[in-house]
Coordinates of C-alpha atoms and ligand atoms in Angstrom, one line a residue:
M1 CA -0.6 -65.9 161.1
K2 CA -1.7 -65.7 157.5
K3 CA -3.8 -68.2 157.4
W4 CA -6.1 -66.9 160.3
S5 CA -6.3 -63.5 158.6
V6 CA -7.5 -65.5 155.5
V7 CA -10.3 -66.8 157.9
G8 CA -11.3 -63.0 159.2
L9 CA -11.5 -61.5 155.5
V10 CA -13.9 -64.2 154.4
A11 CA -15.7 -63.6 157.2
L12 CA -16.0 -60.6 156.9
L13 CA -17.0 -61.4 153.3
G14 CA -20.3 -63.6 154.8
I15 CA -21.2 -61.0 157.4
A16 CA -20.9 -58.3 154.1
G17 CA -22.7 -60.7 151.8
G18 CA -26.0 -60.9 154.2
L19 CA -25.9 -57.3 155.1
S20 CA -26.8 -56.7 151.2
G21 CA -29.6 -59.0 151.7
Y22 CA -31.0 -57.6 154.3
L23 CA -31.3 -54.6 152.9
I24 CA -32.6 -55.8 149.8
A25 CA -35.0 -57.8 151.8
A26 CA -35.8 -54.9 153.5
S27 CA -36.9 -52.6 150.8
S28 CA -38.7 -55.0 148.5
Q29 CA -40.8 -55.7 151.8
A30 CA -41.0 -52.1 153.6
Q31 CA -44.9 -52.7 153.7
T32 CA -45.1 -55.8 155.6
P33 CA -44.4 -55.4 159.5
V34 CA -42.4 -57.3 161.7
T35 CA -44.1 -56.8 164.9
Y36 CA -43.3 -59.1 168.2
Y37 CA -46.3 -61.1 167.6
S38 CA -46.2 -61.7 164.4
H39 CA -43.0 -63.1 164.3
I40 CA -40.0 -62.9 166.8
A41 CA -42.6 -64.7 169.2
G42 CA -42.5 -68.1 167.3
I43 CA -38.5 -67.5 166.5
L44 CA -37.6 -67.3 170.0
E45 CA -39.9 -69.9 170.7
R46 CA -38.2 -72.2 168.7
N47 CA -34.5 -71.4 168.8
C48 CA -33.6 -69.7 172.8
L49 CA -36.7 -70.5 175.1
N50 CA -35.2 -73.9 175.5
C51 CA -32.4 -72.4 177.5
H52 CA -33.9 -67.9 178.2
S53 CA -36.8 -69.5 179.7
A54 CA -37.6 -69.9 183.6
G55 CA -35.7 -72.3 185.6
G56 CA -33.8 -72.9 182.2
V57 CA -29.8 -72.4 181.7
A58 CA -29.6 -69.1 180.7
P59 CA -29.4 -65.8 183.4
F60 CA -32.5 -64.6 182.1
S61 CA -35.9 -65.6 180.5
L62 CA -36.9 -64.1 177.2
E63 CA -40.5 -65.6 177.7
D64 CA -41.8 -62.1 178.7
P65 CA -42.8 -59.6 175.4
Q66 CA -42.5 -56.9 177.6
R67 CA -38.9 -58.5 178.9
V68 CA -37.6 -59.0 174.9
V69 CA -39.0 -55.6 173.8
R70 CA -36.8 -54.0 176.4
M71 CA -33.4 -56.4 175.8
A72 CA -34.1 -55.7 171.6
A73 CA -30.8 -53.7 171.1
A74 CA -28.8 -57.0 173.2
I75 CA -31.0 -59.1 171.5
K76 CA -30.0 -57.2 168.1
Y77 CA -26.5 -57.4 169.3
V78 CA -25.8 -61.2 170.2
V79 CA -28.0 -62.6 166.5
E80 CA -26.0 -59.8 164.1
N81 CA -22.9 -61.5 166.0
D82 CA -23.4 -64.4 166.2
I83 CA -23.4 -64.9 169.5
M84 CA -26.6 -66.8 170.0
P85 CA -27.9 -68.8 170.5
P86 CA -24.4 -70.5 171.4
W87 CA -22.8 -72.3 168.2
P88 CA -19.1 -72.4 168.3
P89 CA -18.8 -73.9 164.5
G90 CA -18.2 -70.9 161.4
P91 CA -19.9 -71.1 158.6
L92 CA -16.2 -72.8 157.0
S93 CA -17.3 -75.7 159.0
P94 CA -19.3 -78.5 157.0
P95 CA -22.8 -78.3 157.7
M96 CA -23.9 -80.7 160.9
L97 CA -26.5 -82.6 162.5
D98 CA -28.4 -80.4 165.5
E99 CA -27.8 -77.3 164.9
R100 CA -28.5 -74.6 166.9
R101 CA -28.5 -71.1 164.4
L102 CA -30.8 -69.2 163.0
S103 CA -31.8 -69.0 159.9
P104 CA -30.5 -66.2 157.3
E105 CA -34.5 -65.0 157.3
E106 CA -35.0 -65.5 160.8
K107 CA -32.1 -63.4 161.7
E108 CA -32.9 -60.6 159.3
L109 CA -36.2 -60.7 160.9
I110 CA -34.9 -59.7 164.1
L111 CA -33.4 -57.0 162.8
R112 CA -35.5 -55.3 160.9
W113 CA -37.8 -55.6 164.0
V114 CA -35.2 -54.1 166.5
A115 CA -35.1 -51.5 163.2
S116 CA -38.0 -50.4 163.4
G117 CA -39.1 -50.0 166.5
A118 CA -39.5 -53.5 167.9
P119 CA -43.3 -52.7 168.6
L120 CA -45.8 -55.4 170.1
G121 CA -47.6 -55.7 167.8
D122 CA -51.4 -57.3 168.2
P123 CA -51.1 -60.0 169.8
S124 CA -54.3 -62.3 167.8
Q125 CA -51.4 -62.4 165.4
R126 CA -49.4 -64.9 167.6
P127 CA -49.3 -68.4 165.2
P128 CA -49.6 -71.5 167.2
S129 CA -46.6 -72.2 169.6
S130 CA -44.3 -74.5 167.7
P131 CA -41.3 -75.7 169.9
P132 CA -37.7 -76.9 168.4
P133 CA -38.0 -80.4 167.2
R134 CA -36.0 -82.8 170.2
P135 CA -34.4 -86.1 170.1
S136 CA -37.3 -88.9 169.4
E137 CA -38.1 -90.2 173.0
R138 CA -36.7 -93.6 173.9
T139 CA -36.8 -96.2 176.3
P140 CA -33.7 -96.3 178.0
D141 CA -31.6 -99.5 178.5
R142 CA -29.3 -98.6 180.6
V143 CA -30.4 -95.3 183.9
V144 CA -26.8 -94.3 185.4
I145 CA -27.6 -91.4 187.9
M146 CA -25.5 -89.9 190.4
D147 CA -26.1 -91.0 193.6
P148 CA -26.2 -89.4 196.5
P149 CA -26.7 -86.4 195.2
Y150 CA -24.6 -83.8 195.4
L151 CA -24.4 -80.2 195.9
P152 CA -22.4 -77.9 193.7
N153 CA -19.3 -76.0 195.8
K154 CA -20.4 -72.1 195.9
A155 CA -17.0 -71.6 197.0
R156 CA -15.7 -71.4 193.6
S157 CA -17.3 -70.0 191.0
D158 CA -17.4 -73.0 188.5
D159 CA -17.2 -76.5 190.1
Y160 CA -16.0 -78.9 187.8
R161 CA -16.6 -82.2 189.1
C162 CA -16.4 -85.8 188.0
F163 CA -18.5 -88.9 189.2
L164 CA -18.0 -92.8 188.4
L165 CA -20.6 -94.5 187.1
D166 CA -21.4 -98.0 186.6
P167 CA -23.4 -98.8 183.4
Q168 CA -22.9 -102.4 184.4
L169 CA -21.8 -104.1 181.7
E170 CA -22.0 -107.5 181.4
R171 CA -20.7 -108.1 177.9
D172 CA -19.1 -106.2 175.1
T173 CA -22.0 -103.5 174.5
L174 CA -22.8 -101.6 171.6
V175 CA -23.8 -97.8 172.2
T176 CA -26.0 -96.9 169.8
G177 CA -27.2 -93.2 171.8
Y178 CA -27.1 -91.2 175.1
R179 CA -29.2 -88.5 176.3
V180 CA -28.7 -86.3 179.2
Y181 CA -31.0 -85.3 181.8
P182 CA -29.3 -82.3 184.0
G183 CA -30.9 -82.1 187.9
Q184 CA -30.7 -78.8 188.8
K185 CA -30.8 -77.3 185.2
S186 CA -30.3 -73.4 186.3
L187 CA -26.8 -74.6 187.3
V188 CA -26.0 -77.6 184.6
H189 CA -23.8 -75.7 182.1
H190 CA -22.1 -78.7 180.5
V191 CA -21.0 -82.8 180.9
I192 CA -18.8 -85.1 179.5
L193 CA -19.5 -88.5 179.8
F194 CA -16.1 -90.4 179.8
V195 CA -15.6 -93.5 178.8
I196 CA -13.0 -96.0 181.7
G197 CA -12.3 -99.2 180.6
P198 CA -12.2 -101.7 182.4
D199 CA -8.6 -101.7 183.1
A200 CA -8.5 -98.1 184.5
V201 CA -11.6 -99.0 186.7
S202 CA -9.5 -99.0 190.1
A203 CA -7.4 -96.1 189.2
A204 CA -10.7 -94.3 188.6
E205 CA -12.6 -95.5 192.5
A206 CA -9.2 -94.8 194.3
R207 CA -9.6 -90.8 192.7
D208 CA -13.1 -91.1 193.9
R209 CA -12.0 -92.4 197.6
A210 CA -9.3 -89.9 197.6
E211 CA -11.8 -86.7 198.2
P212 CA -14.2 -86.4 200.8
G213 CA -18.4 -85.8 199.5
P214 CA -19.4 -87.3 195.7
G215 CA -17.2 -87.7 193.1
W216 CA -14.1 -85.0 192.8
T217 CA -13.0 -82.1 191.5
C218 CA -11.6 -82.4 187.7
Y219 CA -11.3 -79.4 184.7
G220 CA -9.7 -81.3 181.4
G221 CA -10.6 -84.8 181.4
P222 CA -11.2 -87.3 184.2
G223 CA -7.8 -86.2 185.9
L224 CA -6.3 -90.0 186.3
S225 CA -3.0 -90.4 186.1
G226 CA -2.5 -93.2 182.5
V227 CA -5.3 -92.4 181.3
G228 CA -5.8 -88.9 182.0
A229 CA -4.1 -88.3 178.8
N230 CA -6.2 -89.4 175.8
A231 CA -8.8 -89.4 177.9
L232 CA -10.9 -86.8 176.2
S233 CA -11.0 -89.3 172.8
N234 CA -12.0 -92.0 174.9
S235 CA -15.4 -89.2 175.5
L236 CA -18.7 -91.2 174.8
G237 CA -20.5 -87.4 174.3
F238 CA -21.0 -84.4 175.4
W239 CA -24.2 -82.4 176.9
V240 CA -24.7 -78.6 176.8
P241 CA -28.2 -76.6 176.8
G242 CA -29.6 -77.4 173.8
T243 CA -28.4 -80.3 172.9
D244 CA -30.1 -83.3 174.6
G245 CA -28.3 -85.9 173.7
T246 CA -27.3 -87.9 170.4
D247 CA -28.2 -90.9 168.5
F248 CA -25.2 -92.2 166.4
P249 CA -25.4 -91.6 163.2
H250 CA -25.1 -93.7 160.0
K251 CA -25.8 -97.0 161.7
S252 CA -22.6 -96.4 164.0
A253 CA -22.2 -97.1 167.7
R254 CA -19.6 -97.1 170.5
L255 CA -18.3 -99.9 171.7
L256 CA -17.7 -100.3 175.8
R257 CA -15.9 -103.2 177.4
A258 CA -17.5 -105.0 179.8
G259 CA -16.6 -103.7 183.1
S260 CA -16.2 -100.3 181.7
R261 CA -17.5 -97.7 183.9
I262 CA -18.4 -93.8 182.3
V263 CA -17.3 -91.0 184.6
M264 CA -19.6 -88.1 183.9
Q265 CA -18.0 -84.6 184.3
V266 CA -20.3 -81.5 185.4
H267 CA -20.1 -77.9 184.7
Y268 CA -21.7 -76.4 187.6
H269 CA -21.9 -72.8 187.2
T270 CA -22.8 -71.5 190.7
A271 CA -23.7 -68.3 191.5
H272 CA -27.0 -69.3 192.5
V273 CA -26.5 -72.3 194.4
T274 CA -28.2 -73.0 198.0
Q275 CA -28.1 -75.3 200.5
N276 CA -31.2 -77.4 198.5
S277 CA -29.1 -77.1 194.9
Y278 CA -28.5 -80.7 195.1
D279 CA -27.8 -82.6 191.9
A280 CA -28.7 -85.8 190.9
T281 CA -28.2 -85.2 186.8
K282 CA -29.0 -88.6 184.5
V283 CA -28.1 -90.2 181.9
H284 CA -30.0 -93.1 179.6
L285 CA -27.9 -95.0 177.4
F286 CA -29.4 -96.9 174.5
L287 CA -27.7 -99.5 173.5
A288 CA -28.0 -102.4 170.3
P289 CA -29.1 -106.4 171.5
E290 CA -26.6 -108.9 170.6
G291 CA -25.4 -109.5 166.8
A292 CA -26.9 -106.5 165.4
S293 CA -25.1 -105.6 162.5
L294 CA -24.0 -101.9 163.6
I295 CA -20.4 -100.3 162.2
P296 CA -18.2 -99.9 165.9
L297 CA -16.7 -96.1 165.9
Q298 CA -13.0 -95.3 165.3
G299 CA -11.8 -92.3 166.7
M300 CA -8.5 -90.2 164.9
I301 CA -7.1 -89.1 167.6
L302 CA -4.9 -85.6 166.6
A303 CA -2.8 -83.5 169.0
A304 CA -0.5 -80.6 168.5
P305 CA 2.9 -79.4 170.8
V306 CA 1.3 -77.1 173.4
E307 CA 4.4 -74.9 174.4
I308 CA 2.7 -71.9 174.6
R309 CA 4.8 -68.5 176.1
C310 CA 4.3 -65.3 178.2
P311 CA 4.0 -61.4 176.3
G312 CA 7.6 -60.1 176.1
P313 CA 10.9 -61.8 176.2
Y314 CA 11.9 -65.3 176.9
P315 CA 13.5 -65.4 180.5
S316 CA 16.8 -67.0 181.2
D317 CA 15.7 -68.1 185.2
P318 CA 14.5 -71.1 185.1
N319 CA 12.4 -70.6 188.0
D320 CA 10.3 -67.8 186.3
P321 CA 7.0 -69.1 185.7
C322 CA 7.2 -68.2 182.2
H323 CA 10.0 -70.4 181.8
R324 CA 9.1 -74.0 180.3
E325 CA 11.8 -75.5 182.7
A326 CA 9.2 -74.1 186.0
A327 CA 5.7 -75.4 183.7
M328 CA 8.3 -78.9 183.5
R329 CA 8.0 -79.1 187.5
R330 CA 4.8 -77.7 187.8
A331 CA 3.8 -80.2 185.1
E332 CA 2.2 -83.9 186.4
P333 CA 5.2 -86.2 184.9
D334 CA 2.2 -88.1 182.5
F335 CA 2.0 -84.6 181.0
A336 CA 5.4 -83.6 181.1
L337 CA 6.2 -86.5 179.5
L338 CA 3.3 -86.1 176.6
S339 CA 4.6 -82.1 175.9
D340 CA 8.8 -83.5 175.1
A341 CA 7.0 -86.8 173.2
I342 CA 4.7 -84.7 171.1
H343 CA 7.4 -83.9 169.0
Q344 CA 8.5 -86.6 167.8
I345 CA 5.3 -87.4 166.7
C346 CA 5.0 -83.4 165.0
G347 CA 8.4 -83.9 163.2
T348 CA 9.1 -80.0 165.6
T349 CA 11.6 -79.1 168.7
V350 CA 11.0 -76.8 171.5
Q351 CA 13.6 -74.5 170.4
E352 CA 11.3 -73.7 167.4
Y353 CA 8.4 -72.7 169.0
L354 CA 11.0 -70.7 171.5
R355 CA 12.3 -68.7 168.9
R356 CA 9.1 -68.1 167.8
D357 CA 8.5 -64.1 167.3
I358 CA 5.0 -63.8 168.9
G359 CA 4.0 -60.3 169.3
D360 CA 2.3 -59.5 171.9
G361 CA 1.4 -63.4 172.6
S362 CA -2.6 -63.0 171.9
A363 CA -2.1 -65.0 168.8
Q364 CA 0.4 -68.4 169.6
R365 CA -0.3 -71.1 167.0
T366 CA 0.2 -74.5 167.1
Q367 CA -0.3 -77.1 164.7
C368 CA 0.1 -81.0 163.4
D369 CA -0.3 -83.5 160.4
F370 CA -1.3 -86.8 160.8
R371 CA -1.8 -89.3 158.5
V372 CA -5.3 -91.5 157.6
R373 CA -3.7 -95.2 158.1
Q374 CA -7.2 -96.9 156.1
N375 CA -9.9 -95.9 153.9
G376 CA -12.7 -95.0 156.1
L377 CA -15.8 -92.6 156.1
A378 CA -15.5 -89.6 159.5
L379 CA -19.0 -89.2 160.7
G380 CA -17.9 -86.4 163.2
V381 CA -15.5 -84.2 164.7
I382 CA -14.4 -82.7 168.1
S383 CA -11.9 -80.2 169.0
H384 CA -10.8 -79.6 172.7
M385 CA -8.6 -76.3 174.5
H386 CA -8.7 -74.7 177.9
M387 CA -9.3 -70.8 178.8
R388 CA -6.5 -69.6 176.6
G389 CA -7.7 -71.1 173.6
T390 CA -9.4 -68.7 170.9
A391 CA -10.1 -70.8 167.6
T392 CA -9.7 -73.9 166.6
R393 CA -9.3 -75.7 163.1
I394 CA -9.3 -79.6 162.1
E395 CA -8.2 -79.4 158.0
L396 CA -8.6 -82.6 155.7
N397 CA -5.3 -82.5 153.4
P398 CA -4.4 -78.8 154.5
D399 CA -2.0 -76.8 151.7
T400 CA -4.6 -79.1 148.6
P401 CA -6.8 -78.5 146.3
Q402 CA -8.5 -81.3 147.5
A403 CA -7.9 -79.4 151.3
K404 CA -11.9 -79.7 153.5
I405 CA -11.9 -78.0 156.6
L406 CA -13.9 -81.3 158.8
L407 CA -14.2 -78.4 161.9
D408 CA -13.5 -74.5 162.6
I409 CA -14.4 -72.6 165.2
P410 CA -13.2 -68.8 165.1
R411 CA -13.9 -68.0 168.9
W412 CA -13.6 -70.4 170.9
D413 CA -15.3 -70.6 174.0
F414 CA -14.7 -72.9 176.6
N415 CA -18.1 -73.2 178.0
W416 CA -19.6 -74.2 175.6
Q417 CA -17.6 -77.0 173.3
G418 CA -19.3 -79.9 172.1
N419 CA -18.6 -82.6 169.7
Y420 CA -20.1 -82.1 165.9
W421 CA -21.9 -84.5 163.7
F422 CA -21.5 -84.1 159.8
Q423 CA -24.9 -84.1 158.4
E424 CA -22.9 -86.4 155.5
P425 CA -20.3 -88.4 155.9
I426 CA -17.2 -87.1 154.4
P427 CA -14.4 -89.5 153.1
L428 CA -11.1 -90.8 154.3
K429 CA -8.3 -91.8 151.8
A430 CA -5.7 -93.9 153.4
G431 CA -2.7 -90.8 152.8
D432 CA -4.9 -88.5 153.6
R433 CA -3.4 -85.7 156.4
V434 CA -6.1 -84.2 159.3
R435 CA -4.5 -81.3 160.2
I436 CA -5.2 -79.7 163.6
V437 CA -4.2 -75.8 164.3
C438 CA -4.6 -74.0 167.9
V439 CA -4.8 -70.6 168.5
Y440 CA -3.8 -69.0 172.3
D441 CA -4.5 -65.3 174.0
N442 CA -1.4 -65.7 176.9
S443 CA -1.1 -61.8 176.9
R444 CA -3.5 -60.8 179.7
A445 CA -4.5 -62.5 183.4
I446 CA -8.0 -64.8 183.3
M447 CA -10.3 -64.9 185.8
G448 CA -10.0 -68.7 187.3
P449 CA -12.3 -70.4 188.6
D450 CA -12.1 -70.0 191.8
R451 CA -12.7 -66.1 191.3
Q452 CA -8.7 -65.3 191.3
M453 CA -6.9 -63.6 188.5
V454 CA -4.6 -65.9 186.8
P455 CA -1.6 -63.7 185.5
P456 CA 0.3 -65.2 182.2
R457 CA 3.0 -68.3 182.6
Y458 CA 3.9 -71.0 180.8
M459 CA 2.0 -73.9 179.7
I460 CA 2.4 -77.4 178.3
W461 CA 0.0 -80.1 178.3
G462 CA -1.8 -80.4 181.4
E463 CA -5.6 -81.1 182.8
G464 CA -6.0 -78.1 185.1
T465 CA -7.5 -75.1 184.9
L466 CA -4.1 -73.1 184.4
D467 CA -2.7 -75.4 182.1
E468 CA -3.5 -76.0 178.2
M469 CA -4.3 -78.5 175.1
C470 CA -4.7 -78.9 171.4
L471 CA -6.1 -82.2 171.6
G472 CA -9.2 -82.7 168.7
G473 CA -10.6 -86.0 167.1
V474 CA -12.5 -87.5 164.0
A475 CA -14.4 -90.1 164.7
F476 CA -14.5 -92.4 161.5
I477 CA -16.1 -96.0 160.1
R478 CA -14.1 -98.4 158.5
Q479 CA -14.5 -99.1 154.9
Ligands
HEC501 C1 -28.5 -73.4 174.5 C2 -28.5 -72.6 175.0 C3 -29.1 -71.2 174.8 C4 -29.9 -70.4 173.8 C5 -30.7 -72.4 172.9 C6 -29.9 -69.4 173.7 N1 -28.8 -68.4 174.7 FE1 -29.0 -66.7 175.1 N2 -27.5 -67.3 176.6 C7 -28.1 -68.0 177.0 C8 -26.9 -67.9 178.5 C9 -25.8 -69.2 178.9 C10 -26.2 -66.6 178.7 C11 -25.4 -66.3 179.2 C12 -23.9 -66.5 178.6 C13 -23.0 -66.9 177.9 O1 -23.3 -68.2 178.7 O2 -22.9 -67.4 176.8 C14 -26.8 -66.4 177.4 C15 -26.8 -64.8 177.2 C16 -27.6 -64.1 176.3 C17 -27.3 -62.4 176.5 C18 -27.2 -61.6 177.1 C19 -25.5 -61.8 176.4 C20 -24.3 -61.3 177.3 O3 -23.7 -60.8 176.4 O4 -24.6 -61.9 178.1 C21 -28.4 -62.4 175.1 C22 -29.1 -61.2 174.7 C23 -29.3 -63.7 174.8 N3 -29.1 -64.4 175.6 C24 -30.3 -64.2 173.0 C25 -30.4 -64.6 173.5 C26 -31.3 -64.6 172.1 C27 -31.8 -63.9 171.3 C28 -31.0 -66.6 171.5 C29 -31.8 -66.8 170.4 C30 -32.3 -66.0 169.4 C31 -30.8 -66.6 172.9 N4 -29.8 -66.2 173.5 C32 -30.4 -68.3 172.6 C33 -27.4 -69.6 176.9 C34 -28.6 -69.6 175.6

């Protein structure tokens, strides 16, 4: 527990530091008034409008000046607390590519503007439009698209659907990057691309056939037995609004074996679904020419035990939903096996987790260390939990003077998960340790995707909405 309170303290100091900077700047520049037209419109254009415009994923547009003025207090709140633009990695994380973050100066201008009454100012002072840089347009080597289009299921508030796509790879192929183009921009909240190796294709096809309509309902992963447990570490990439796609950095590429398929998981917000809301989300893939000198990305998989208890005393009745045995009986056999086996990997026991004092159950922590096998360069990182997750961290050589945080997400939000690529590669040495930490809140009922309140129950590993995971990965290249 201690660690997280230190994190909290550092975050607090960071905020205080920012604030004192703001006060100094405010007093020295008190003469220059900040108006909507002179400063704010440009900041919003660069940082907010790709989601907050007509037809965008955000629930309202920030294009109309009057509207922005009316929302000044809400804008202050989300900017001050780093809620918007959505960017989960906290300040302890290393600098990442494509960060969606306001600069300290931009933040300060917005806060000064709101504090001075959010004046509109003079429209002639509006600087010329400068939209944010987008990843360069590239001609795709493969275009894969959902076919036929899919009408999101309005019976659920959040519809998570998996679609099986065939990139028609006749030989083992290095993928250098991808772009995702949502068909219905206002409905598609996130997209995860999973690689399905040739040996798992028939399982995926069977899963697809088993459910009527295009694709199948899925949640934490594609839900294919046998390959499900580590499917996420097999992901090609993530997409959330505001990041069109990724070009894998430092001449790295992901190797897809001949005959591989892609499962595209789409998370739809369904509140505004009508009978015309058919979605056909599309993926562009960039492939390396044969013989290209690129370095294949390797994945180091990280996972920690998931033994999340209900608040209050541990029940003695094995049929109680808060008892581990009930959770094991509910689970898919693969995940029940994994839930036990992971303790051997991590050198922990179920009993040890059951003996812990979990207080009110709102900050249950799990962790596991893994050894680096060979020298390399870490290029990117990912961490994944479901709805009960509140914070996660991946750290290199923790508890040593060389400790380095690879990812720190102080406020986990399932809706804004992603994979992150470092601005500078981070060296890994054989023998280094990498720790994954996950923290969960199981103290109260939460809203499930079918709009029902779900009370706490014992949670082990699983792919369902009501199961949990503590799964991470480090993408690296060998050296
Ligand atoms: C990547 C997409 C994206 C970007 C960029 C973005 N927003 Fe948002 N914003 C959303 C979404 C989606 C919501 C709805 C709540 C949610 O899903 O988190 C939202 C909600 C909000 C809210 C309402 C908060 C609430 O609690 O409901 C405000 C205010 C806001 N955004 C302001 C901004 C401002 C100001 C910026 C730029 C500095 C910005 N947003 C950038 C997607 C975005």
